[in-house]
Amino acid sequence: MSDFQSIGLAKPILRALESEGYTDPTPIQDQAITPMMQRKDLLGIAQTGTGKTAAFALPTLHLLATGAKKALRREPRALILAPTRELAGQITDSIHAYSKELPLRSMVAVGGVSIRPQMQKLNRGVHILVATPGRLLDLMEQGHASLRSVQIFILDEADRMLDMGFIHDVRKIAAQLPDHRQTALFSATMPRNVKGLADKLLTNPFLAEVTPQATTVEKIEQQVLFVPQNKKMQLLIEMLSDKQIKRALVFARTKYGANRISEKIARTGIHADAIHGNKSQNARQKALDKFRTGSIRVLVATDIAARGIDVEGITHVINFDLPNEPENYVHRIGRTARAGRQGVAISFCQVNERHYLKSIEKVIRQTVPVSNDHPYHDEQPSKNEAKNKKSHAPGINKVKMKQSSKSRHRRRNRNRRKKPKLAA
Ligand code: AMP
């Protein structure tokens, strides 16, 4: 493995890295920085937490700094597209930190906040623009951003971008880029649609790959707790009384659920807030800042809002609900154990979520250890398990099945009354 100095990064970047406390490149940085500095296209397969932001930001800064060109009005020289506002904000913060000794200007353009300051900044000229697709298209359509001078284009978290339905926006944006440019595409996973996009955007790309998608970060201690749905809240509150849980990110499947959980936690005197797609960008940023500075101990989030959250020192990720897409489990638990630290991921699993657990275990190719060391442990068999058992012991299971179908009916009615909104 090389060090930052021998890679040949410009001196002001090296000084900034030193003050950030980075001593050695992470594996994705080790693989990606040199080819990018050689102006090669790059396909980077890496999830958040691996140091992928610096992997593309450092060579981009190096190339722009050594090219030493003035910033052009409305025409950034590097464009970084990210799927969420939070991720775009974090990438910009990192770029500011790495470029603090360089005469390069960078900015973020995302929705949910006033467009006017973004227009003004672009009109004054920036070298690097970090943006979410929708706001970038607005700025382009209104004549405040043009992509004709882009030399370096980076598409971050391409898989999430497509999951969130941004494919048409990405295509529209890519169509405005000069043909002669350098492109890097980063993605945690490589499903067929991302591969198709990579084939269109990249020319002879160098492949940089770390931690294949299926291997969950090994440093994370994982546990699953079987618990009935109506006991999850009590379990969570009791669990949070443990002071070892210094900073916990709790995942809920719905926005409604995230609000409800954070309110209930806050009522017990624990500082908590929620972050989801129904909250304004300012409210989301405020909650994130409070979490980052430690003025709240618990942040409750939905999957999409949490995407890209890079908060240091998250000691615990708690899945109040299991994700229905197994890949999200990998993304969720990756919020802890960042940059080499230890972390704990605890999942609450009620009987109807057992099939989600099975799919997760298939994806991570591990069995998540069950912890029954809590007062609400409930090993009641899942629907399928009960069915299988029924064929062996009809007498006993007839009664159980009757009860469970009754309770299913009750639960269905209850859910109908509540009608929670889907997360975004
Ligand atoms: P990322 O995967 O880009 O979200 O980065 C995850 C975390 O790792 C961030 O908090 C970075 O500040 C940190 N980081 C990135 N590169 C290094 C490095 N070479 N040494 C130490 N920490 C790093």
PDB file of N, CA and C in Angstrom, residues 67-110:
ATOM      1  N   GLY A  67      -3.902  22.132 -12.849  1.00  0.00           N
ATOM      2  CA  GLY A  67      -4.334  22.785 -14.097  1.00  0.00           C
ATOM      3  C   GLY A  67      -4.411  24.298 -13.916  1.00  0.00           C
ATOM      4  N   ALA A  68      -4.567  24.750 -12.694  1.00  0.00           N
ATOM      5  CA  ALA A  68      -4.580  26.167 -12.306  1.00  0.00           C
ATOM      6  C   ALA A  68      -5.362  27.087 -13.248  1.00  0.00           C
ATOM      7  N   LYS A  69      -6.612  26.773 -13.440  1.00  0.00           N
ATOM      8  CA  LYS A  69      -7.446  27.632 -14.290  1.00  0.00           C
ATOM      9  C   LYS A  69      -8.427  28.404 -13.412  1.00  0.00           C
ATOM     10  N   LYS A  70      -8.768  29.582 -13.868  1.00  0.00           N
ATOM     11  CA  LYS A  70      -9.731  30.408 -13.115  1.00  0.00           C
ATOM     12  C   LYS A  70     -11.117  29.781 -13.155  1.00  0.00           C
ATOM     13  N   ALA A  71     -11.904  30.052 -12.131  1.00  0.00           N
ATOM     14  CA  ALA A  71     -13.287  29.562 -12.145  1.00  0.00           C
ATOM     15  C   ALA A  71     -14.072  30.377 -13.171  1.00  0.00           C
ATOM     16  N   LEU A  72     -14.914  29.675 -13.942  1.00  0.00           N
ATOM     17  CA  LEU A  72     -15.713  30.366 -14.955  1.00  0.00           C
ATOM     18  C   LEU A  72     -17.108  30.638 -14.411  1.00  0.00           C
ATOM     19  N   ARG A  73     -17.681  31.758 -14.817  1.00  0.00           N
ATOM     20  CA  ARG A  73     -19.042  32.053 -14.389  1.00  0.00           C
ATOM     21  C   ARG A  73     -20.008  31.001 -14.932  1.00  0.00           C
ATOM     22  N   ARG A  74     -20.789  30.434 -14.043  1.00  0.00           N
ATOM     23  CA  ARG A  74     -21.847  29.445 -14.385  1.00  0.00           C
ATOM     24  C   ARG A  74     -21.325  28.144 -15.006  1.00  0.00           C
ATOM     25  N   GLU A  75     -20.002  27.993 -15.129  1.00  0.00           N
ATOM     26  CA  GLU A  75     -19.491  26.791 -15.809  1.00  0.00           C
ATOM     27  C   GLU A  75     -18.484  26.047 -14.944  1.00  0.00           C
ATOM     28  N   PRO A  76     -18.979  25.185 -14.048  1.00  0.00           N
ATOM     29  CA  PRO A  76     -18.042  24.438 -13.207  1.00  0.00           C
ATOM     30  C   PRO A  76     -17.137  23.544 -14.053  1.00  0.00           C
ATOM     31  N   ARG A  77     -15.946  23.276 -13.505  1.00  0.00           N
ATOM     32  CA  ARG A  77     -15.008  22.402 -14.223  1.00  0.00           C
ATOM     33  C   ARG A  77     -15.128  20.949 -13.755  1.00  0.00           C
ATOM     34  N   ALA A  78     -15.678  20.780 -12.557  1.00  0.00           N
ATOM     35  CA  ALA A  78     -15.936  19.409 -12.081  1.00  0.00           C
ATOM     36  C   ALA A  78     -17.360  19.357 -11.551  1.00  0.00           C
ATOM     37  N   LEU A  79     -18.051  18.264 -11.865  1.00  0.00           N
ATOM     38  CA  LEU A  79     -19.424  18.086 -11.400  1.00  0.00           C
ATOM     39  C   LEU A  79     -19.514  16.770 -10.638  1.00  0.00           C
ATOM     40  N   ILE A  80     -20.046  16.854  -9.421  1.00  0.00           N
ATOM     41  CA  ILE A  80     -20.260  15.631  -8.634  1.00  0.00           C
ATOM     42  C   ILE A  80     -21.760  15.516  -8.371  1.00  0.00           C
ATOM     43  N   LEU A  81     -22.347  14.421  -8.830  1.00  0.00           N
ATOM     44  CA  LEU A  81     -23.784  14.218  -8.612  1.00  0.00           C
ATOM     45  C   LEU A  81     -23.980  13.212  -7.492  1.00  0.00           C
ATOM     46  N   ALA A  82     -24.846  13.556  -6.546  1.00  0.00           N
ATOM     47  CA  ALA A  82     -25.132  12.645  -5.427  1.00  0.00           C
ATOM     48  C   ALA A  82     -26.652  12.498  -5.310  1.00  0.00           C
ATOM     49  N   PRO A  83     -27.127  11.335  -4.836  1.00  0.00           N
ATOM     50  CA  PRO A  83     -28.579  11.138  -4.814  1.00  0.00           C
ATOM     51  C   PRO A  83     -29.325  11.927  -3.740  1.00  0.00           C
ATOM     52  N   THR A  84     -28.698  12.203  -2.608  1.00  0.00           N
ATOM     53  CA  THR A  84     -29.449  12.880  -1.541  1.00  0.00           C
ATOM     54  C   THR A  84     -28.773  14.185  -1.140  1.00  0.00           C
ATOM     55  N   ARG A  85     -29.595  15.034  -0.547  1.00  0.00           N
ATOM     56  CA  ARG A  85     -29.095  16.352  -0.109  1.00  0.00           C
ATOM     57  C   ARG A  85     -28.036  16.175   0.963  1.00  0.00           C
ATOM     58  N   GLU A  86     -28.273  15.222   1.875  1.00  0.00           N
ATOM     59  CA  GLU A  86     -27.308  15.021   2.966  1.00  0.00           C
ATOM     60  C   GLU A  86     -25.958  14.593   2.408  1.00  0.00           C
ATOM     61  N   LEU A  87     -25.999  13.642   1.479  1.00  0.00           N
ATOM     62  CA  LEU A  87     -24.732  13.156   0.928  1.00  0.00           C
ATOM     63  C   LEU A  87     -24.020  14.283   0.183  1.00  0.00           C
ATOM     64  N   ALA A  88     -24.797  15.056  -0.593  1.00  0.00           N
ATOM     65  CA  ALA A  88     -24.177  16.171  -1.334  1.00  0.00           C
ATOM     66  C   ALA A  88     -23.530  17.145  -0.350  1.00  0.00           C
ATOM     67  N   GLY A  89     -24.205  17.415   0.754  1.00  0.00           N
ATOM     68  CA  GLY A  89     -23.662  18.328   1.765  1.00  0.00           C
ATOM     69  C   GLY A  89     -22.376  17.785   2.361  1.00  0.00           C
ATOM     70  N   GLN A  90     -22.364  16.501   2.630  1.00  0.00           N
ATOM     71  CA  GLN A  90     -21.166  15.907   3.236  1.00  0.00           C
ATOM     72  C   GLN A  90     -19.982  15.876   2.268  1.00  0.00           C
ATOM     73  N   ILE A  91     -20.281  15.597   1.007  1.00  0.00           N
ATOM     74  CA  ILE A  91     -19.195  15.596   0.011  1.00  0.00           C
ATOM     75  C   ILE A  91     -18.593  17.002  -0.053  1.00  0.00           C
ATOM     76  N   THR A  92     -19.476  18.017  -0.050  1.00  0.00           N
ATOM     77  CA  THR A  92     -18.988  19.401  -0.131  1.00  0.00           C
ATOM     78  C   THR A  92     -18.145  19.743   1.097  1.00  0.00           C
ATOM     79  N   ASP A  93     -18.600  19.320   2.274  1.00  0.00           N
ATOM     80  CA  ASP A  93     -17.817  19.582   3.490  1.00  0.00           C
ATOM     81  C   ASP A  93     -16.428  18.954   3.370  1.00  0.00           C
ATOM     82  N   SER A  94     -16.377  17.705   2.873  1.00  0.00           N
ATOM     83  CA  SER A  94     -15.073  17.040   2.721  1.00  0.00           C
ATOM     84  C   SER A  94     -14.206  17.804   1.740  1.00  0.00           C
ATOM     85  N   ILE A  95     -14.804  18.220   0.616  1.00  0.00           N
ATOM     86  CA  ILE A  95     -14.019  18.944  -0.393  1.00  0.00           C
ATOM     87  C   ILE A  95     -13.487  20.247   0.192  1.00  0.00           C
ATOM     88  N   HIS A  96     -14.324  20.938   0.958  1.00  0.00           N
ATOM     89  CA  HIS A  96     -13.846  22.177   1.591  1.00  0.00           C
ATOM     90  C   HIS A  96     -12.652  21.882   2.499  1.00  0.00           C
ATOM     91  N   ALA A  97     -12.753  20.789   3.261  1.00  0.00           N
ATOM     92  CA  ALA A  97     -11.654  20.464   4.183  1.00  0.00           C
ATOM     93  C   ALA A  97     -10.377  20.121   3.410  1.00  0.00           C
ATOM     94  N   TYR A  98     -10.507  19.329   2.341  1.00  0.00           N
ATOM     95  CA  TYR A  98      -9.303  18.907   1.611  1.00  0.00           C
ATOM     96  C   TYR A  98      -8.706  20.047   0.780  1.00  0.00           C
ATOM     97  N   SER A  99      -9.531  21.057   0.456  1.00  0.00           N
ATOM     98  CA  SER A  99      -9.036  22.108  -0.448  1.00  0.00           C
ATOM     99  C   SER A  99      -8.819  23.433   0.278  1.00  0.00           C
ATOM    100  N   LYS A 100      -8.746  23.366   1.611  1.00  0.00           N
ATOM    101  CA  LYS A 100      -8.691  24.653   2.328  1.00  0.00           C
ATOM    102  C   LYS A 100      -7.434  25.461   1.998  1.00  0.00           C
ATOM    103  N   GLU A 101      -6.385  24.797   1.501  1.00  0.00           N
ATOM    104  CA  GLU A 101      -5.171  25.553   1.146  1.00  0.00           C
ATOM    105  C   GLU A 101      -5.032  25.728  -0.371  1.00  0.00           C
ATOM    106  N   LEU A 102      -6.126  25.467  -1.086  1.00  0.00           N
ATOM    107  CA  LEU A 102      -6.050  25.592  -2.553  1.00  0.00           C
ATOM    108  C   LEU A 102      -6.930  26.755  -3.018  1.00  0.00           C
ATOM    109  N   PRO A 103      -6.545  27.387  -4.114  1.00  0.00           N
ATOM    110  CA  PRO A 103      -7.371  28.498  -4.602  1.00  0.00           C
ATOM    111  C   PRO A 103      -8.539  27.986  -5.457  1.00  0.00           C
ATOM    112  N   LEU A 104      -9.265  26.997  -4.922  1.00  0.00           N
ATOM    113  CA  LEU A 104     -10.369  26.407  -5.683  1.00  0.00           C
ATOM    114  C   LEU A 104     -11.678  26.693  -4.963  1.00  0.00           C
ATOM    115  N   ARG A 105     -12.692  27.002  -5.747  1.00  0.00           N
ATOM    116  CA  ARG A 105     -13.995  27.280  -5.131  1.00  0.00           C
ATOM    117  C   ARG A 105     -14.952  26.131  -5.426  1.00  0.00           C
ATOM    118  N   SER A 106     -15.678  25.716  -4.380  1.00  0.00           N
ATOM    119  CA  SER A 106     -16.652  24.644  -4.583  1.00  0.00           C
ATOM    120  C   SER A 106     -17.952  25.021  -3.901  1.00  0.00           C
ATOM    121  N   MET A 107     -19.037  24.413  -4.343  1.00  0.00           N
ATOM    122  CA  MET A 107     -20.343  24.718  -3.733  1.00  0.00           C
ATOM    123  C   MET A 107     -21.283  23.535  -3.872  1.00  0.00           C
ATOM    124  N   VAL A 108     -22.357  23.586  -3.098  1.00  0.00           N
ATOM    125  CA  VAL A 108     -23.371  22.542  -3.182  1.00  0.00           C
ATOM    126  C   VAL A 108     -24.668  23.156  -3.694  1.00  0.00           C
ATOM    127  N   ALA A 109     -25.370  22.410  -4.550  1.00  0.00           N
ATOM    128  CA  ALA A 109     -26.672  22.859  -5.036  1.00  0.00           C
ATOM    129  C   ALA A 109     -27.672  21.724  -4.837  1.00  0.00           C
ATOM    130  N   VAL A 110     -28.572  21.902  -3.870  1.00  0.00           N
ATOM    131  CA  VAL A 110     -29.576  20.867  -3.591  1.00  0.00           C
ATOM    132  C   VAL A 110     -30.946  21.522  -3.439  1.00  0.00           C
TER     133      VAL A 110
END
